[in-house]
Backbone as XML, in Angstrom:
<?xml version="1.0"?>
<chain id="A" units="angstrom">
  <residue number="1" name="ALA">
    <atom name="N" x="-229.625" y="53.041" z="-100.266"/>
    <atom name="CA" x="-228.917" y="54.300" z="-100.330"/>
    <atom name="C" x="-227.707" y="54.247" z="-99.404"/>
  </residue>
  <residue number="2" name="VAL">
    <atom name="N" x="-226.701" y="54.967" z="-99.759"/>
    <atom name="CA" x="-225.486" y="55.019" z="-98.945"/>
    <atom name="C" x="-225.708" y="55.975" z="-97.783"/>
  </residue>
  <residue number="3" name="ARG">
    <atom name="N" x="-225.323" y="55.541" z="-96.598"/>
    <atom name="CA" x="-225.386" y="56.391" z="-95.412"/>
    <atom name="C" x="-224.086" y="57.182" z="-95.362"/>
  </residue>
  <residue number="4" name="GLY">
    <atom name="N" x="-224.136" y="58.461" z="-95.678"/>
    <atom name="CA" x="-222.931" y="59.280" z="-95.777"/>
    <atom name="C" x="-222.719" y="60.177" z="-94.572"/>
  </residue>
  <residue number="5" name="GLY">
    <atom name="N" x="-221.837" y="61.136" z="-94.747"/>
    <atom name="CA" x="-221.586" y="62.139" z="-93.729"/>
    <atom name="C" x="-220.691" y="61.700" z="-92.595"/>
  </residue>
  <residue number="6" name="ARG">
    <atom name="N" x="-219.892" y="60.663" z="-92.808"/>
    <atom name="CA" x="-219.003" y="60.195" z="-91.748"/>
    <atom name="C" x="-217.779" y="59.520" z="-92.352"/>
  </residue>
  <residue number="7" name="VAL">
    <atom name="N" x="-216.779" y="59.347" z="-91.538"/>
    <atom name="CA" x="-215.550" y="58.669" z="-91.951"/>
    <atom name="C" x="-215.616" y="57.240" z="-91.438"/>
  </residue>
  <residue number="8" name="LEU">
    <atom name="N" x="-215.370" y="56.278" z="-92.316"/>
    <atom name="CA" x="-215.315" y="54.872" z="-91.917"/>
    <atom name="C" x="-213.851" y="54.471" z="-91.818"/>
  </residue>
  <residue number="9" name="GLY">
    <atom name="N" x="-213.493" y="53.796" z="-90.754"/>
    <atom name="CA" x="-212.096" y="53.434" z="-90.531"/>
    <atom name="C" x="-211.403" y="54.516" z="-89.734"/>
  </residue>
  <residue number="10" name="ASP">
    <atom name="N" x="-210.103" y="54.453" z="-89.692"/>
    <atom name="CA" x="-209.311" y="55.451" z="-88.969"/>
    <atom name="C" x="-208.965" y="56.602" z="-89.903"/>
  </residue>
  <residue number="11" name="TRP">
    <atom name="N" x="-208.954" y="57.814" z="-89.380"/>
    <atom name="CA" x="-208.598" y="58.990" z="-90.174"/>
    <atom name="C" x="-207.084" y="59.188" z="-90.095"/>
  </residue>
  <residue number="12" name="PRO">
    <atom name="N" x="-206.362" y="58.983" z="-91.216"/>
    <atom name="CA" x="-204.908" y="59.102" z="-91.178"/>
    <atom name="C" x="-204.413" y="60.547" z="-91.218"/>
  </residue>
  <residue number="13" name="GLY">
    <atom name="N" x="-205.273" y="61.470" z="-91.596"/>
    <atom name="CA" x="-204.872" y="62.864" z="-91.714"/>
    <atom name="C" x="-204.404" y="63.193" z="-93.120"/>
  </residue>
  <residue number="14" name="LEU">
    <atom name="N" x="-204.157" y="64.468" z="-93.334"/>
    <atom name="CA" x="-203.736" y="64.937" z="-94.651"/>
    <atom name="C" x="-202.333" y="65.526" z="-94.641"/>
  </residue>
  <residue number="15" name="GLY">
    <atom name="N" x="-201.642" y="65.361" z="-93.524"/>
    <atom name="CA" x="-200.306" y="65.930" z="-93.392"/>
    <atom name="C" x="-199.263" y="65.180" z="-94.204"/>
  </residue>
  <residue number="16" name="GLU">
    <atom name="N" x="-198.091" y="65.773" z="-94.273"/>
    <atom name="CA" x="-196.983" y="65.167" z="-94.998"/>
    <atom name="C" x="-196.684" y="63.792" z="-94.412"/>
  </residue>
  <residue number="17" name="GLY">
    <atom name="N" x="-196.548" y="62.805" z="-95.255"/>
    <atom name="CA" x="-196.284" y="61.444" z="-94.811"/>
    <atom name="C" x="-197.534" y="60.637" z="-94.522"/>
  </residue>
  <residue number="18" name="ALA">
    <atom name="N" x="-198.701" y="61.275" z="-94.479"/>
    <atom name="CA" x="-199.945" y="60.565" z="-94.203"/>
    <atom name="C" x="-200.687" y="60.190" z="-95.480"/>
  </residue>
  <residue number="19" name="LEU">
    <atom name="N" x="-200.273" y="60.734" z="-96.604"/>
    <atom name="CA" x="-200.954" y="60.478" z="-97.865"/>
    <atom name="C" x="-200.294" y="59.328" z="-98.614"/>
  </residue>
  <residue number="20" name="TYR">
    <atom name="N" x="-201.101" y="58.531" z="-99.283"/>
    <atom name="CA" x="-200.613" y="57.438" z="-100.112"/>
    <atom name="C" x="-199.996" y="58.038" z="-101.368"/>
  </residue>
  <residue number="21" name="GLN">
    <atom name="N" x="-198.765" y="57.704" z="-101.647"/>
    <atom name="CA" x="-197.995" y="58.229" z="-102.783"/>
    <atom name="C" x="-197.991" y="59.760" z="-102.779"/>
  </residue>
  <residue number="22" name="ASP">
    <atom name="N" x="-198.009" y="60.329" z="-101.588"/>
    <atom name="CA" x="-197.965" y="61.782" z="-101.383"/>
    <atom name="C" x="-199.087" y="62.550" z="-102.075"/>
  </residue>
  <residue number="23" name="ARG">
    <atom name="N" x="-200.220" y="61.853" z="-102.376"/>
    <atom name="CA" x="-201.307" y="62.577" z="-103.044"/>
    <atom name="C" x="-202.696" y="62.078" z="-102.685"/>
  </residue>
  <residue number="24" name="ASP">
    <atom name="N" x="-202.849" y="60.824" z="-102.286"/>
    <atom name="CA" x="-204.174" y="60.250" z="-102.067"/>
    <atom name="C" x="-204.384" y="59.905" z="-100.602"/>
  </residue>
  <residue number="25" name="LEU">
    <atom name="N" x="-205.626" y="59.962" z="-100.164"/>
    <atom name="CA" x="-205.959" y="59.577" z="-98.804"/>
    <atom name="C" x="-205.594" y="58.111" z="-98.589"/>
  </residue>
  <residue number="26" name="MET">
    <atom name="N" x="-204.872" y="57.824" z="-97.527"/>
    <atom name="CA" x="-204.384" y="56.479" z="-97.234"/>
    <atom name="C" x="-205.522" y="55.606" z="-96.696"/>
  </residue>
  <residue number="27" name="PRO">
    <atom name="N" x="-205.822" y="54.475" z="-97.353"/>
    <atom name="CA" x="-206.816" y="53.565" z="-96.789"/>
    <atom name="C" x="-206.290" y="52.961" z="-95.489"/>
  </residue>
  <residue number="28" name="THR">
    <atom name="N" x="-207.153" y="52.863" z="-94.495"/>
    <atom name="CA" x="-206.748" y="52.275" z="-93.217"/>
    <atom name="C" x="-207.416" y="50.935" z="-92.990"/>
  </residue>
  <residue number="29" name="ARG">
    <atom name="N" x="-208.206" y="50.501" z="-93.945"/>
    <atom name="CA" x="-208.870" y="49.204" z="-93.894"/>
    <atom name="C" x="-208.892" y="48.650" z="-95.312"/>
  </residue>
  <residue number="30" name="ASP">
    <atom name="N" x="-208.952" y="47.345" z="-95.429"/>
    <atom name="CA" x="-209.036" y="46.720" z="-96.746"/>
    <atom name="C" x="-210.313" y="47.220" z="-97.425"/>
  </residue>
  <residue number="31" name="VAL">
    <atom name="N" x="-210.172" y="47.960" z="-98.509"/>
    <atom name="CA" x="-211.332" y="48.570" z="-99.155"/>
    <atom name="C" x="-212.276" y="47.531" z="-99.758"/>
  </residue>
  <residue number="32" name="ARG">
    <atom name="N" x="-211.797" y="46.301" z="-99.938"/>
    <atom name="CA" x="-212.685" y="45.240" z="-100.422"/>
    <atom name="C" x="-213.792" y="44.954" z="-99.420"/>
  </residue>
  <residue number="33" name="ALA">
    <atom name="N" x="-213.549" y="45.223" z="-98.138"/>
    <atom name="CA" x="-214.573" y="44.986" z="-97.118"/>
    <atom name="C" x="-215.793" y="45.868" z="-97.359"/>
  </residue>
  <residue number="34" name="TYR">
    <atom name="N" x="-215.591" y="47.115" z="-97.768"/>
    <atom name="CA" x="-216.726" y="48.004" z="-98.033"/>
    <atom name="C" x="-217.528" y="47.502" z="-99.233"/>
  </residue>
  <residue number="35" name="ALA">
    <atom name="N" x="-216.837" y="47.027" z="-100.272"/>
    <atom name="CA" x="-217.532" y="46.443" z="-101.417"/>
    <atom name="C" x="-218.279" y="45.185" z="-100.990"/>
  </residue>
  <residue number="36" name="GLY">
    <atom name="N" x="-217.660" y="44.396" z="-100.120"/>
    <atom name="CA" x="-218.305" y="43.187" z="-99.617"/>
    <atom name="C" x="-219.566" y="43.486" z="-98.830"/>
  </residue>
  <residue number="37" name="TRP">
    <atom name="N" x="-219.517" y="44.500" z="-97.967"/>
    <atom name="CA" x="-220.710" y="44.860" z="-97.196"/>
    <atom name="C" x="-221.792" y="45.433" z="-98.107"/>
  </residue>
  <residue number="38" name="ALA">
    <atom name="N" x="-221.410" y="46.106" z="-99.177"/>
    <atom name="CA" x="-222.400" y="46.585" z="-100.145"/>
    <atom name="C" x="-223.064" y="45.398" z="-100.842"/>
  </residue>
  <residue number="39" name="LEU">
    <atom name="N" x="-222.290" y="44.384" z="-101.217"/>
    <atom name="CA" x="-222.860" y="43.170" z="-101.814"/>
    <atom name="C" x="-223.816" y="42.484" z="-100.851"/>
  </residue>
  <residue number="40" name="ARG">
    <atom name="N" x="-223.438" y="42.440" z="-99.595"/>
    <atom name="CA" x="-224.292" y="41.829" z="-98.566"/>
    <atom name="C" x="-225.603" y="42.605" z="-98.429"/>
  </residue>
  <residue number="41" name="GLY">
    <atom name="N" x="-225.511" y="43.924" z="-98.317"/>
    <atom name="CA" x="-226.696" y="44.740" z="-98.108"/>
    <atom name="C" x="-227.607" y="44.837" z="-99.317"/>
  </residue>
  <residue number="42" name="LEU">
    <atom name="N" x="-227.039" y="44.923" z="-100.503"/>
    <atom name="CA" x="-227.843" y="45.104" z="-101.713"/>
    <atom name="C" x="-228.383" y="43.802" z="-102.286"/>
  </residue>
  <residue number="43" name="PHE">
    <atom name="N" x="-227.589" y="42.738" z="-102.202"/>
    <atom name="CA" x="-227.961" y="41.495" z="-102.867"/>
    <atom name="C" x="-228.096" y="40.301" z="-101.932"/>
  </residue>
  <residue number="44" name="GLY">
    <atom name="N" x="-227.829" y="40.492" z="-100.643"/>
    <atom name="CA" x="-227.974" y="39.411" z="-99.678"/>
    <atom name="C" x="-226.927" y="38.319" z="-99.786"/>
  </residue>
  <residue number="45" name="VAL">
    <atom name="N" x="-225.777" y="38.627" z="-100.354"/>
    <atom name="CA" x="-224.708" y="37.631" z="-100.481"/>
    <atom name="C" x="-224.192" y="37.291" z="-99.084"/>
  </residue>
  <residue number="46" name="ALA">
    <atom name="N" x="-224.085" y="36.013" z="-98.791"/>
    <atom name="CA" x="-223.642" y="35.556" z="-97.473"/>
    <atom name="C" x="-222.195" y="35.978" z="-97.210"/>
  </residue>
  <residue number="47" name="PRO">
    <atom name="N" x="-221.886" y="36.381" z="-95.974"/>
    <atom name="CA" x="-220.513" y="36.782" z="-95.652"/>
    <atom name="C" x="-219.468" y="35.728" z="-96.012"/>
  </residue>
  <residue number="48" name="GLY">
    <atom name="N" x="-219.782" y="34.448" z="-95.786"/>
    <atom name="CA" x="-218.833" y="33.390" z="-96.117"/>
    <atom name="C" x="-218.517" y="33.330" z="-97.601"/>
  </residue>
  <residue number="49" name="VAL">
    <atom name="N" x="-219.514" y="33.569" z="-98.435"/>
    <atom name="CA" x="-219.302" y="33.581" z="-99.887"/>
    <atom name="C" x="-218.425" y="34.775" z="-100.273"/>
  </residue>
  <residue number="50" name="ILE">
    <atom name="N" x="-218.686" y="35.911" z="-99.654"/>
    <atom name="CA" x="-217.886" y="37.108" z="-99.940"/>
    <atom name="C" x="-216.427" y="36.870" z="-99.559"/>
  </residue>
  <residue number="51" name="GLU">
    <atom name="N" x="-216.208" y="36.314" z="-98.375"/>
    <atom name="CA" x="-214.843" y="36.109" z="-97.871"/>
    <atom name="C" x="-214.096" y="34.984" z="-98.577"/>
  </residue>
  <residue number="52" name="ASP">
    <atom name="N" x="-214.810" y="33.952" z="-99.001"/>
    <atom name="CA" x="-214.143" y="32.777" z="-99.570"/>
    <atom name="C" x="-214.095" y="32.757" z="-101.095"/>
  </residue>
  <residue number="53" name="ARG">
    <atom name="N" x="-215.147" y="33.264" z="-101.752"/>
    <atom name="CA" x="-215.225" y="33.114" z="-103.201"/>
    <atom name="C" x="-215.078" y="34.420" z="-103.973"/>
  </residue>
  <residue number="54" name="ILE">
    <atom name="N" x="-215.649" y="35.494" z="-103.450"/>
    <atom name="CA" x="-215.589" y="36.764" z="-104.182"/>
    <atom name="C" x="-214.277" y="37.489" z="-103.898"/>
  </residue>
  <residue number="55" name="PHE">
    <atom name="N" x="-213.943" y="37.616" z="-102.609"/>
    <atom name="CA" x="-212.691" y="38.256" z="-102.188"/>
    <atom name="C" x="-211.925" y="37.287" z="-101.288"/>
  </residue>
  <residue number="56" name="PRO">
    <atom name="N" x="-211.281" y="36.248" z="-101.866"/>
    <atom name="CA" x="-210.573" y="35.270" z="-101.038"/>
    <atom name="C" x="-209.558" y="35.940" z="-100.113"/>
  </residue>
  <residue number="57" name="GLY">
    <atom name="N" x="-209.561" y="35.495" z="-98.870"/>
    <atom name="CA" x="-208.626" y="36.020" z="-97.887"/>
    <atom name="C" x="-209.124" y="37.249" z="-97.149"/>
  </residue>
  <residue number="58" name="LEU">
    <atom name="N" x="-210.269" y="37.778" z="-97.538"/>
    <atom name="CA" x="-210.824" y="38.959" z="-96.878"/>
    <atom name="C" x="-211.484" y="38.568" z="-95.562"/>
  </residue>
  <residue number="59" name="ALA">
    <atom name="N" x="-211.272" y="39.360" z="-94.540"/>
    <atom name="CA" x="-212.006" y="39.243" z="-93.277"/>
    <atom name="C" x="-212.926" y="40.459" z="-93.209"/>
  </residue>
  <residue number="60" name="LEU">
    <atom name="N" x="-214.225" y="40.248" z="-93.407"/>
    <atom name="CA" x="-215.167" y="41.367" z="-93.462"/>
    <atom name="C" x="-215.169" y="42.214" z="-92.196"/>
  </residue>
  <residue number="61" name="GLY">
    <atom name="N" x="-215.085" y="41.581" z="-91.055"/>
    <atom name="CA" x="-215.182" y="42.332" z="-89.810"/>
    <atom name="C" x="-216.612" y="42.777" z="-89.577"/>
  </residue>
  <residue number="62" name="PRO">
    <atom name="N" x="-216.827" y="43.638" z="-88.582"/>
    <atom name="CA" x="-218.191" y="44.067" z="-88.272"/>
    <atom name="C" x="-218.770" y="44.955" z="-89.374"/>
  </residue>
  <residue number="63" name="ASP">
    <atom name="N" x="-220.083" y="44.886" z="-89.523"/>
    <atom name="CA" x="-220.795" y="45.690" z="-90.515"/>
    <atom name="C" x="-220.608" y="47.173" z="-90.195"/>
  </residue>
  <residue number="64" name="PRO">
    <atom name="N" x="-220.038" y="47.962" z="-91.125"/>
    <atom name="CA" x="-219.819" y="49.386" z="-90.853"/>
    <atom name="C" x="-221.070" y="50.239" z="-91.027"/>
  </residue>
  <residue number="65" name="GLY">
    <atom name="N" x="-222.192" y="49.626" z="-91.412"/>
    <atom name="CA" x="-223.414" y="50.395" z="-91.607"/>
    <atom name="C" x="-223.337" y="51.311" z="-92.817"/>
  </residue>
  <residue number="66" name="LEU">
    <atom name="N" x="-222.759" y="50.809" z="-93.883"/>
    <atom name="CA" x="-222.545" y="51.588" z="-95.097"/>
    <atom name="C" x="-223.856" y="51.973" z="-95.777"/>
  </residue>
  <residue number="67" name="LEU">
    <atom name="N" x="-224.850" y="51.088" z="-95.705"/>
    <atom name="CA" x="-226.128" y="51.315" z="-96.388"/>
    <atom name="C" x="-227.249" y="51.566" z="-95.390"/>
  </residue>
  <residue number="68" name="ARG">
    <atom name="N" x="-228.243" y="52.312" z="-95.851"/>
    <atom name="CA" x="-229.438" y="52.538" z="-95.023"/>
    <atom name="C" x="-230.415" y="51.433" z="-95.246"/>
  </residue>
</chain>
């Protein structure tokens, strides 16, 4: 299950100039990392495989605790 109720990454705000294309919340971290940590937690995929083969060039960084 997803552990919700919190913001992951930095909060850019909703003010003018803080939104992506003036309409969407601006990602402050590579969103592929969250998908990578979900793959790790749900299927046990090794971090090296995620970084090298699934999402080449991705640096997962520390586990954000996305899943319970």
